[in-house]
Structure formats: structure tokens, C-alpha cells
Amino acid sequence: MSIPHSLAIIVVVMLLASILTYVIPAGSYDRVVNEAGQTVVDPNSFHYVEASPVNPLTIFSYIYPGLDNARSIIFLLLSAGGGLGIVLDTGVFQAAAGFLSRRTKGKESLVIAALMTIFCLLCVPINLNTFIPFASLGVLIAASLGFDAIVGVSIILLGGAVGFSCGAMNLSNTGTAQQLAELDIFSGMAYRLFCMIPFLIATILYVLWYAKKIKKDPTKSYVYGAKLENNFDTSNIPEFTKAHILPSIVTALGIGYIIYVAIFKSLTNQTSATIFIYLGFIVGIVARMPINKICQSFVNGAKGMCSTAMLLGFAYAISAILTAGNVMDTVVYALASALSLVPEILQAPAMFMMHVIVNFFVTSGSGQAAITMPIFIPVADLVHMSRQTAVLAFNFGDGFCNFILPHAAATMGFVGAAGIPFSR
């Protein structure tokens, strides 16, 4: 039985979205601009509108708008892919991974736990999508330690998912939601940081369980027998030499600068893309690569991200289809109306599950906050739920769900950049 391509899975979800526009009644909230200059919904303005179902035969016409909506992250991926392509061609990462594997022989579990913890902490202030280009590096590290690509992508994706989804210092998601809930930005940070601990422990233990299982029996790997696009030759890992020291320092400084900007300034996709381009060319120069080789490596690295970019464009088209069918507001209205019927002790978990459902329709965190918070906050007040709890339900419902859905940018971005079929 052949395994469907990731693109085929997204097309099926696009068809499902178009069918839902026939099934779910069309409805809409009025949008208003609040005092902070944000465009949000008026929670008391829901009304049904004339149906505008999306013909399944026209779904591909939403691909271009999807690509256009995803252009910021797509340009970041292309730029980062080009910059890291140069770094990879210097052999610095390969040599460093080999050095790490030799020095940590028998301590692979500690390496996985440490790296996942690092990416968890990095993604407290930094959007996880920034690290999509590092997926192939995670695969390289895992391969040098004797594990498969699933372990490699999990080190970055799932480690970072915990830090990002708990929302301690996430400006785009938590910041937006708390502003709309009229709470101080990043208030409740201590509790969110506390929540990271059990989530991170559970995630690390699960990845370690899988890693040990496939180390014992490689046929148990979810990608066993699959032809991966990023398949590194672990039998020919170079030694770490003096020639790698300067490029390694430059690479570390570049990544460190990204972290510095994210914490102390404002890290945008444009800024990230620019840093990655500078990083690649400077590393190529200090590694004494010929200029033509530097340029070719940059182009090849960017080329490797093209399939991931297209997957994101198709994924964003799903949201465009649902928007055109005017069904997203209807779903939110129905969920908000149902919350008052839930027993008090279950209302917070119910709101969490409602955000999971909404996230299928709106995978953008800040977009989901703008749609749901003005509605769910008054509902929370009516049922005597604290606004911090309502924001936390949004954090978890939006955050963790993004690492399961086939049309979420994070999921498709990481597995695409790592060359792993989504179905595996």
C-alpha cells in the first residue's frame, strides 16, 4: 500500500473544508477596531448571512491567495534555507555532530533531553516557526547519535512546542489574547512557566521511549524503509578540525544574535531572514569557500525549502476556503453558546477543547485570538471563569493542536523541511 504524499493529504483537507461550507450555515460577526487599534469581533453582533459555499472544483484557485498570505514565513524559509545551505556545505554541522556523538557515547538520552530543553527555552520568547529551517540539522544530530529522522525533528519541533504553547512570553499569541482580555501583557507568566515543567518532562520521556525502541530494533522506526529527502550519510562524518573552529564561532554568534533580538528587541520574519543570509555568506567567506561555491550552496539550500513553501501555501488555502464560505464565525458562535451548558468544573477543559476545534478552522494564533477572545471573555465572565484561565485555554488549545493538524504551518513546515512524509 503506497503512502499518500503530504500534499495529497492537504488537498483532501481542502476538499473537506469546501464540503463544510455546504453543511455549516454561513454566519458573521461585525468587526470593529478597538482602542489598541486591533480589528476584533463585536461579541453581540452575530447574524446569519446568505450562504456562500465553495465549489470543490474551485479549491485550487485559493492556492495563490494562500501562498500570498504565507509569504512572510515562505520568504523566511527560503532565506534561511539558503544561508544554512552554505553552512552545511562547509561541513561544520556534520563535524560538530560527529564530535558530539563521539563525546557522548552511551549518554545519548542526556543529549536528547538537553537539546529539547534548550529549544523549549528558546521558544518561550521566539516563534517556533523561526526554527523550521533547523529541522534538517535536528535530523543530522539524531543520525549521528544513531536515531532516525523522527527523533531528529522531535528534538526541535516538540521541544520548542512546549515552550511556545505554554505561552509565557509569546507576544503574538499570549500578548494579543491578554490585550483583548484587558489583562496585563505576560501576566500569569509564573504559572505558564510552571506548566512547562510537566509538559516538557512528558514530552522528553515519550521521545526517549521511542528513541530507545528504534535503537533496539530499527524496523520499529516510523520512517523505516521510507526514502527521505534529507538522508545524511552517517558513515562518512568528517572529523572536527581547526578549519571548522572559525565557521563554528560565526554560526554560534549568528544564532545567538537571533536569540538576543528576540528577547531584547523585536524579531520579525524579515529580520530573521536577513540574519540567516548574512550568517551563510560570512560562514562561507571565513571557511574560504570559492564565491561561486557559496552562491551555488545558497541557491541549493533555498531550493530545498521550495517544497515546504508550497505545502504552506496549500495549507493556508484551507483557511481562505473556510473564510470564503463564511463558516468560521458560525462555529465560534455555536461553541460559545454551548459553554454555558457545561458543568462548572468542566468549563475550562471545555473551552480548551473548543479552541482545539476552532484551530482546525483558524490555525493562526493571533488570528484565532482576534476572533475568539472578544467572544469567549464575556462568556467566561458570565460563568465566573477567570480571564487568565480563558487565555490559558486559548494558549493550550491553539498551541499544542498546531503540532498535529496536517494544515498547520508548524507541522507541515517541520516535516517538510526534514523530508519526512506527514503520513509517517
Tab-separated table of C-alpha atoms in Angstrom:
chain	number	residue	atom	x	y	z
A	1	MET	CA	0.000	0.000	0.000
A	2	SER	CA	1.514	3.312	-1.078
A	3	ILE	CA	1.642	6.136	1.446
A	4	PRO	CA	-0.084	9.372	0.367
A	5	HIS	CA	2.147	12.385	-0.156
A	6	SER	CA	1.809	15.264	2.300
A	7	LEU	CA	0.410	17.425	-0.493
A	8	ALA	CA	-2.288	14.834	-1.195
A	9	ILE	CA	-3.324	14.932	2.478
A	10	ILE	CA	-3.653	18.722	2.375
A	11	VAL	CA	-5.724	18.575	-0.832
A	12	VAL	CA	-8.094	16.142	0.909
A	13	VAL	CA	-8.429	18.592	3.824
A	14	MET	CA	-9.103	21.378	1.302
A	15	LEU	CA	-11.930	19.295	-0.180
A	16	LEU	CA	-13.278	18.637	3.322
A	17	ALA	CA	-13.200	22.379	4.044
A	18	SER	CA	-15.167	23.122	0.878
A	19	ILE	CA	-17.769	20.482	1.822
A	20	LEU	CA	-18.132	22.045	5.273
A	21	THR	CA	-19.125	25.333	3.620
A	22	TYR	CA	-22.220	23.495	2.330
A	23	VAL	CA	-23.008	21.863	5.686
A	24	ILE	CA	-22.362	24.670	8.199
A	25	PRO	CA	-24.723	27.678	7.979
A	26	ALA	CA	-22.999	30.911	6.959
A	27	GLY	CA	-22.743	33.495	9.693
A	28	SER	CA	-20.751	36.545	10.606
A	29	TYR	CA	-19.772	38.874	13.426
A	30	ASP	CA	-19.256	42.572	12.787
A	31	ARG	CA	-15.624	43.656	13.027
A	32	VAL	CA	-14.635	46.768	14.957
A	33	VAL	CA	-11.351	48.495	15.742
A	34	ASN	CA	-10.675	48.622	19.494
A	35	GLU	CA	-8.740	51.240	21.458
A	36	ALA	CA	-5.466	49.401	20.831
A	37	GLY	CA	-6.007	49.638	17.085
A	38	GLN	CA	-6.789	45.926	16.752
A	39	THR	CA	-9.540	44.642	14.476
A	40	VAL	CA	-11.742	42.341	16.584
A	41	VAL	CA	-15.270	40.969	16.511
A	42	ASP	CA	-18.234	42.548	18.271
A	43	PRO	CA	-19.412	39.635	20.525
A	44	ASN	CA	-23.061	40.749	20.376
A	45	SER	CA	-23.274	41.153	16.600
A	46	PHE	CA	-23.534	37.580	15.300
A	47	HIS	CA	-26.017	37.156	12.491
A	48	TYR	CA	-26.627	34.611	9.762
A	49	VAL	CA	-25.814	35.678	6.224
A	50	GLU	CA	-26.512	34.386	2.759
A	51	ALA	CA	-24.791	31.075	2.115
A	52	SER	CA	-21.637	31.247	0.004
A	53	PRO	CA	-20.436	27.640	-0.333
A	54	VAL	CA	-17.140	26.994	-2.069
A	55	ASN	CA	-17.375	24.729	-5.113
A	56	PRO	CA	-14.938	21.807	-4.641
A	57	LEU	CA	-13.895	22.261	-8.275
A	58	THR	CA	-12.567	25.748	-7.466
A	59	ILE	CA	-10.364	24.912	-4.454
A	60	PHE	CA	-7.124	25.296	-6.416
A	61	SER	CA	-7.990	28.927	-7.089
A	62	TYR	CA	-7.280	29.535	-3.383
A	63	ILE	CA	-3.672	28.310	-3.645
A	64	TYR	CA	-2.277	31.629	-4.853
A	65	PRO	CA	-4.007	33.644	-2.090
A	66	GLY	CA	-2.714	31.000	0.354
A	67	LEU	CA	0.837	31.481	-0.896
A	68	ASP	CA	0.359	35.235	-0.659
A	69	ASN	CA	-0.870	35.003	2.948
A	70	ALA	CA	2.072	32.747	3.838
A	71	ARG	CA	4.636	34.886	2.025
A	72	SER	CA	6.314	36.152	5.191
A	73	ILE	CA	7.165	32.690	6.503
A	74	ILE	CA	7.889	31.386	2.982
A	75	PHE	CA	10.466	34.124	2.364
A	76	LEU	CA	11.979	33.351	5.775
A	77	LEU	CA	12.286	29.664	4.884
A	78	LEU	CA	13.887	30.380	1.506
A	79	SER	CA	16.363	32.843	3.019
A	80	ALA	CA	17.192	30.611	5.982
A	81	GLY	CA	17.443	27.563	3.740
A	82	GLY	CA	19.937	29.392	1.553
A	83	GLY	CA	22.035	30.615	4.479
A	84	LEU	CA	22.070	27.254	6.216
A	85	GLY	CA	22.774	25.570	2.889
A	86	ILE	CA	26.137	27.354	2.831
A	87	VAL	CA	26.827	26.386	6.450
A	88	LEU	CA	26.010	22.733	5.743
A	89	ASP	CA	28.308	22.675	2.724
A	90	THR	CA	31.227	23.806	4.877
A	91	GLY	CA	30.822	20.576	6.852
A	92	VAL	CA	30.747	22.463	10.147
A	93	PHE	CA	27.478	20.979	11.399
A	94	GLN	CA	28.417	17.485	10.252
A	95	ALA	CA	31.778	17.656	12.024
A	96	ALA	CA	30.188	19.127	15.171
A	97	ALA	CA	27.531	16.382	15.174
A	98	GLY	CA	30.237	13.731	14.809
A	99	PHE	CA	32.227	15.296	17.643
A	100	LEU	CA	29.078	15.338	19.799
A	101	SER	CA	28.263	11.688	19.076
A	102	ARG	CA	31.790	10.528	19.923
A	103	ARG	CA	31.986	12.547	23.148
A	104	THR	CA	28.533	11.442	24.371
A	105	LYS	CA	28.752	7.733	23.600
A	106	GLY	CA	26.354	5.987	25.975
A	107	LYS	CA	24.816	9.325	27.051
A	108	GLU	CA	22.542	9.851	24.042
A	109	SER	CA	19.458	10.201	26.253
A	110	LEU	CA	21.031	13.124	28.091
A	111	VAL	CA	21.845	14.820	24.774
A	112	ILE	CA	18.245	14.484	23.575
A	113	ALA	CA	16.853	15.755	26.899
A	114	ALA	CA	19.292	18.682	26.975
A	115	LEU	CA	18.608	19.748	23.384
A	116	MET	CA	14.827	19.522	23.847
A	117	THR	CA	15.109	21.636	26.987
A	118	ILE	CA	17.203	24.218	25.127
A	119	PHE	CA	14.682	24.513	22.290
A	120	CYS	CA	11.847	24.667	24.827
A	121	LEU	CA	13.502	27.667	26.493
A	122	LEU	CA	14.376	29.265	23.135
A	123	CYS	CA	10.735	29.129	22.047
A	124	VAL	CA	9.437	30.863	25.167
A	125	PRO	CA	10.109	34.293	23.553
A	126	ILE	CA	10.714	33.190	19.927
A	127	ASN	CA	8.090	31.974	17.454
A	128	LEU	CA	8.729	28.272	16.787
A	129	ASN	CA	8.363	28.789	13.028
A	130	THR	CA	11.719	30.607	13.127
A	131	PHE	CA	13.366	27.237	13.777
A	132	ILE	CA	11.749	25.341	10.881
A	133	PRO	CA	14.996	25.609	8.846
A	134	PHE	CA	16.792	23.795	11.693
A	135	ALA	CA	14.736	20.637	11.098
A	136	SER	CA	17.379	19.128	8.837
A	137	LEU	CA	20.035	19.903	11.468
A	138	GLY	CA	17.998	18.023	14.070
A	139	VAL	CA	17.858	15.061	11.684
A	140	LEU	CA	21.636	15.291	11.259
A	141	ILE	CA	22.249	15.300	15.026
A	142	ALA	CA	19.884	12.360	15.549
A	143	ALA	CA	21.537	10.394	12.738
A	144	SER	CA	24.987	10.937	14.283
A	145	LEU	CA	23.623	9.591	17.586
A	146	GLY	CA	22.174	6.532	15.868
A	147	PHE	CA	18.492	7.569	15.765
A	148	ASP	CA	16.013	8.191	12.966
A	149	ALA	CA	14.622	11.368	11.434
A	150	ILE	CA	11.537	11.288	13.683
A	151	VAL	CA	13.760	11.708	16.743
A	152	GLY	CA	15.698	14.477	14.985
A	153	VAL	CA	12.675	16.564	14.082
A	154	SER	CA	11.079	15.894	17.506
A	155	ILE	CA	14.080	17.339	19.334
A	156	ILE	CA	13.350	20.743	17.793
A	157	LEU	CA	9.640	20.611	16.977
A	158	LEU	CA	8.326	19.023	20.184
A	159	GLY	CA	10.874	20.611	22.494
A	160	GLY	CA	10.037	24.014	21.041
A	161	ALA	CA	6.306	23.221	21.040
A	162	VAL	CA	6.252	23.085	24.836
A	163	GLY	CA	7.934	26.469	25.247
A	164	PHE	CA	5.795	28.071	22.558
A	165	SER	CA	2.442	26.556	23.516
A	166	CYS	CA	2.599	27.364	27.214
A	167	GLY	CA	2.778	30.994	26.102
A	168	ALA	CA	4.819	32.538	28.928
A	169	MET	CA	6.308	35.305	26.742
A	170	ASN	CA	4.662	34.751	23.362
A	171	LEU	CA	3.823	38.244	22.130
A	172	SER	CA	1.828	37.329	19.007
A	173	ASN	CA	-0.460	34.804	20.736
A	174	THR	CA	-0.461	35.373	24.501
A	175	GLY	CA	0.191	39.094	24.111
A	176	THR	CA	-2.722	39.528	21.687
A	177	ALA	CA	-5.102	37.398	23.776
A	178	GLN	CA	-4.270	39.188	27.027
A	179	GLN	CA	-4.674	42.615	25.454
A	180	LEU	CA	-8.120	41.600	24.209
A	181	ALA	CA	-8.926	40.187	27.667
A	182	GLU	CA	-7.811	43.533	29.206
A	183	LEU	CA	-5.071	41.803	31.201
A	184	ASP	CA	-1.510	42.986	31.668
A	185	ILE	CA	0.686	41.503	28.930
A	186	PHE	CA	2.503	38.389	30.167
A	187	SER	CA	0.657	38.472	33.485
A	188	GLY	CA	0.372	34.947	34.895
A	189	MET	CA	3.838	34.189	33.454
A	190	ALA	CA	4.942	32.244	36.550
A	191	TYR	CA	2.090	29.754	36.219
A	192	ARG	CA	2.712	29.313	32.486
A	193	LEU	CA	6.390	28.650	33.150
A	194	PHE	CA	5.364	26.132	35.825
A	195	CYS	CA	3.104	24.406	33.289
A	196	MET	CA	6.117	23.933	31.019
A	197	ILE	CA	7.740	21.549	33.507
A	198	PRO	CA	5.279	18.595	33.403
A	199	PHE	CA	4.673	19.124	29.672
A	200	LEU	CA	8.405	19.079	28.930
A	201	ILE	CA	9.064	16.043	31.132
A	202	ALA	CA	6.254	14.073	29.476
A	203	THR	CA	7.462	15.065	26.009
A	204	ILE	CA	11.101	14.171	26.685
A	205	LEU	CA	10.141	10.796	28.195
A	206	TYR	CA	7.996	9.957	25.183
A	207	VAL	CA	10.716	10.869	22.667
A	208	LEU	CA	13.288	8.891	24.692
A	209	TRP	CA	10.959	5.881	24.798
A	210	TYR	CA	10.618	5.992	21.013
A	211	ALA	CA	14.361	6.580	20.511
A	212	LYS	CA	15.333	3.580	22.661
A	213	LYS	CA	12.735	1.416	20.931
A	214	ILE	CA	14.089	2.084	17.436
A	215	LYS	CA	17.705	1.875	18.618
A	216	LYS	CA	16.948	-1.655	19.794
A	217	ASP	CA	15.011	-2.537	16.643
A	218	PRO	CA	15.390	-0.112	13.678
A	219	THR	CA	12.432	-1.759	11.903
A	220	LYS	CA	10.153	-0.158	14.542
A	221	SER	CA	11.017	3.297	13.173
A	222	TYR	CA	8.068	5.153	11.678
A	223	VAL	CA	10.253	6.075	8.707
A	224	TYR	CA	11.826	2.640	8.263
A	225	GLY	CA	12.078	1.899	4.554
A	226	ALA	CA	10.990	5.402	3.565
A	227	LYS	CA	13.147	7.320	1.120
A	228	LEU	CA	13.821	10.592	2.902
A	229	GLU	CA	14.903	13.738	1.083
A	230	ASN	CA	17.354	14.666	3.870
A	231	ASN	CA	19.145	11.353	4.360
A	232	PHE	CA	22.593	12.016	5.818
A	233	ASP	CA	25.486	9.625	5.351
A	234	THR	CA	26.457	8.766	8.932
A	235	SER	CA	29.279	6.504	7.752
A	236	ASN	CA	31.231	9.463	6.378
A	237	ILE	CA	31.047	12.124	9.103
A	238	PRO	CA	34.137	14.390	8.981
A	239	GLU	CA	36.432	14.995	11.936
A	240	PHE	CA	36.166	18.350	13.688
A	241	THR	CA	39.399	20.205	12.797
A	242	LYS	CA	40.902	23.645	13.304
A	243	ALA	CA	39.407	24.689	9.955
A	244	HIS	CA	35.927	24.286	11.477
A	245	ILE	CA	36.571	26.475	14.533
A	246	LEU	CA	36.069	29.931	12.976
A	247	PRO	CA	32.958	28.949	10.941
A	248	SER	CA	31.548	27.369	14.130
A	249	ILE	CA	32.103	30.571	16.096
A	250	VAL	CA	30.408	32.659	13.400
A	251	THR	CA	27.466	30.241	13.303
A	252	ALA	CA	27.083	30.342	17.089
A	253	LEU	CA	27.218	34.145	17.066
A	254	GLY	CA	24.563	34.300	14.326
A	255	ILE	CA	22.180	32.037	16.213
A	256	GLY	CA	22.964	33.894	19.436
A	257	TYR	CA	22.135	37.199	17.757
A	258	ILE	CA	18.732	35.844	16.684
A	259	ILE	CA	18.032	34.934	20.319
A	260	TYR	CA	19.234	38.357	21.520
A	261	VAL	CA	16.978	40.210	19.074
A	262	ALA	CA	14.005	38.025	20.028
A	263	ILE	CA	14.403	38.705	23.751
A	264	PHE	CA	15.546	42.318	23.866
A	265	LYS	CA	14.199	43.798	20.626
A	266	SER	CA	11.639	42.668	18.053
A	267	LEU	CA	12.357	39.588	15.945
A	268	THR	CA	10.362	39.691	12.732
A	269	ASN	CA	10.483	37.212	9.869
A	270	GLN	CA	12.264	39.860	7.805
A	271	THR	CA	14.928	40.303	10.494
A	272	SER	CA	15.382	36.536	10.846
A	273	ALA	CA	15.721	36.104	7.081
A	274	THR	CA	18.324	38.864	6.893
A	275	ILE	CA	20.384	37.360	9.727
A	276	PHE	CA	20.354	33.916	8.100
A	277	ILE	CA	21.562	35.368	4.788
A	278	TYR	CA	24.411	37.263	6.473
A	279	LEU	CA	25.232	34.156	8.519
A	280	GLY	CA	25.526	31.948	5.457
A	281	PHE	CA	27.717	34.279	3.423
A	282	ILE	CA	30.018	35.168	6.338
A	283	VAL	CA	30.479	31.490	7.228
A	284	GLY	CA	31.266	30.727	3.587
A	285	ILE	CA	33.861	33.506	3.485
A	286	VAL	CA	35.632	32.540	6.743
A	287	ALA	CA	35.590	28.898	5.602
A	288	ARG	CA	37.391	30.095	2.430
A	289	MET	CA	34.798	28.703	0.064
A	290	PRO	CA	35.051	29.993	-3.541
A	291	ILE	CA	32.443	32.653	-4.275
A	292	ASN	CA	30.775	30.535	-6.945
A	293	LYS	CA	30.516	27.655	-4.471
A	294	ILE	CA	28.983	29.972	-1.856
A	295	CYS	CA	26.352	31.170	-4.334
A	296	GLN	CA	25.593	27.650	-5.557
A	297	SER	CA	25.237	26.397	-1.984
A	298	PHE	CA	22.855	29.270	-1.206
A	299	VAL	CA	20.695	28.506	-4.241
A	300	ASN	CA	20.643	24.769	-3.479
A	301	GLY	CA	19.710	25.449	0.155
A	302	ALA	CA	16.851	27.721	-0.871
A	303	LYS	CA	15.769	25.172	-3.475
A	304	GLY	CA	15.495	22.547	-0.737
A	305	MET	CA	12.866	24.690	1.006
A	306	CYS	CA	10.680	25.154	-2.084
A	307	SER	CA	8.571	22.033	-1.496
A	308	THR	CA	7.956	23.103	2.104
A	309	ALA	CA	6.978	26.583	0.894
A	310	MET	CA	4.402	25.110	-1.496
A	311	LEU	CA	2.992	22.897	1.279
A	312	LEU	CA	2.477	26.003	3.417
A	313	GLY	CA	0.736	27.797	0.555
A	314	PHE	CA	-1.685	24.880	0.151
A	315	ALA	CA	-2.206	24.731	3.931
A	316	TYR	CA	-3.040	28.440	4.147
A	317	ALA	CA	-5.552	27.940	1.317
A	318	ILE	CA	-7.718	25.901	3.718
A	319	SER	CA	-8.301	28.934	5.916
A	320	ALA	CA	-9.080	31.003	2.803
A	321	ILE	CA	-11.716	28.456	1.723
A	322	LEU	CA	-13.407	28.495	5.129
A	323	THR	CA	-13.328	32.300	5.202
A	324	ALA	CA	-14.909	32.483	1.746
A	325	GLY	CA	-17.655	30.143	2.931
A	326	ASN	CA	-18.413	32.358	5.982
A	327	VAL	CA	-18.474	29.368	8.358
A	328	MET	CA	-15.722	30.200	10.869
A	329	ASP	CA	-17.798	32.720	12.824
A	330	THR	CA	-20.716	30.271	12.942
A	331	VAL	CA	-18.506	27.634	14.540
A	332	VAL	CA	-17.248	30.088	17.174
A	333	TYR	CA	-20.810	31.275	17.935
A	334	ALA	CA	-22.071	27.710	18.381
A	335	LEU	CA	-19.200	26.780	20.692
A	336	ALA	CA	-19.582	29.897	22.825
A	337	SER	CA	-23.325	29.257	23.167
A	338	ALA	CA	-22.682	25.661	24.249
A	339	LEU	CA	-20.209	26.574	27.006
A	340	SER	CA	-22.885	27.808	29.410
A	341	LEU	CA	-24.476	24.326	29.302
A	342	VAL	CA	-21.320	22.633	30.618
A	343	PRO	CA	-20.963	21.890	34.384
A	344	GLU	CA	-18.805	24.498	36.118
A	345	ILE	CA	-15.926	22.143	36.941
A	346	LEU	CA	-15.619	21.178	33.255
A	347	GLN	CA	-15.963	24.633	31.717
A	348	ALA	CA	-12.214	25.370	31.491
A	349	PRO	CA	-11.409	21.992	29.840
A	350	ALA	CA	-14.429	22.501	27.582
A	351	MET	CA	-13.129	25.917	26.489
A	352	PHE	CA	-9.755	24.288	25.788
A	353	MET	CA	-11.443	21.687	23.550
A	354	MET	CA	-13.418	24.437	21.833
A	355	HIS	CA	-10.169	26.200	20.918
A	356	VAL	CA	-8.891	22.903	19.523
A	357	ILE	CA	-11.955	22.786	17.257
A	358	VAL	CA	-11.598	26.440	16.261
A	359	ASN	CA	-7.937	25.818	15.488
A	360	PHE	CA	-8.926	23.465	12.686
A	361	PHE	CA	-10.580	26.451	11.026
A	362	VAL	CA	-8.092	29.162	12.087
A	363	THR	CA	-4.521	27.888	12.536
A	364	SER	CA	-3.092	31.380	13.036
A	365	GLY	CA	-2.694	32.028	16.773
A	366	SER	CA	-3.093	35.794	16.630
A	367	GLY	CA	-5.973	35.377	14.148
A	368	GLN	CA	-7.709	32.934	16.463
A	369	ALA	CA	-7.237	35.286	19.406
A	370	ALA	CA	-8.815	38.168	17.458
A	371	ILE	CA	-11.853	36.031	16.610
A	372	THR	CA	-12.395	34.091	19.844
A	373	MET	CA	-11.226	36.281	22.720
A	374	PRO	CA	-13.860	39.048	22.337
A	375	ILE	CA	-16.481	36.262	22.406
A	376	PHE	CA	-15.088	33.852	24.976
A	377	ILE	CA	-14.045	36.512	27.501
A	378	PRO	CA	-17.644	37.742	28.111
A	379	VAL	CA	-18.732	34.082	28.257
A	380	ALA	CA	-16.007	33.399	30.842
A	381	ASP	CA	-17.241	36.360	32.907
A	382	LEU	CA	-20.808	35.035	32.795
A	383	VAL	CA	-19.832	31.578	34.042
A	384	HIS	CA	-17.431	33.057	36.652
A	385	MET	CA	-14.269	31.755	34.980
A	386	SER	CA	-11.167	33.911	35.416
A	387	ARG	CA	-9.919	35.671	32.309
A	388	GLN	CA	-6.434	34.233	32.863
A	389	THR	CA	-7.959	30.751	32.657
A	390	ALA	CA	-9.723	31.689	29.415
A	391	VAL	CA	-6.427	32.903	27.938
A	392	LEU	CA	-4.663	29.720	29.109
A	393	ALA	CA	-7.356	27.597	27.428
A	394	PHE	CA	-6.645	29.533	24.237
A	395	ASN	CA	-2.861	29.060	24.658
A	396	PHE	CA	-3.082	25.298	25.034
A	397	GLY	CA	-5.897	24.777	22.526
A	398	ASP	CA	-4.166	26.768	19.809
A	399	GLY	CA	-0.594	25.821	20.696
A	400	PHE	CA	-0.467	22.059	21.112
A	401	CYS	CA	-3.030	21.444	18.366
A	402	ASN	CA	-0.655	23.039	15.841
A	403	PHE	CA	1.658	20.020	16.093
A	404	ILE	CA	-0.992	17.540	14.974
A	405	LEU	CA	-3.011	19.254	12.244
A	406	PRO	CA	-1.826	18.499	8.687
A	407	HIS	CA	-2.531	22.044	7.533
A	408	ALA	CA	-0.768	23.867	10.391
A	409	ALA	CA	2.338	25.804	9.367
A	410	ALA	CA	4.467	24.327	12.167
A	411	THR	CA	3.661	20.677	11.440
A	412	MET	CA	3.958	20.877	7.665
A	413	GLY	CA	6.923	23.219	7.893
A	414	PHE	CA	8.988	20.910	10.091
A	415	VAL	CA	8.180	17.575	8.494
A	416	GLY	CA	8.559	19.149	5.052
A	417	ALA	CA	11.940	20.702	5.871
A	418	ALA	CA	13.083	17.372	7.353
A	419	GLY	CA	11.868	15.477	4.295
A	420	ILE	CA	9.537	13.259	6.362
A	421	PRO	CA	6.207	12.175	4.800
A	422	PHE	CA	3.415	13.545	7.022
A	423	SER	CA	1.595	10.206	6.869
A	424	ARG	CA	4.566	8.538	8.600
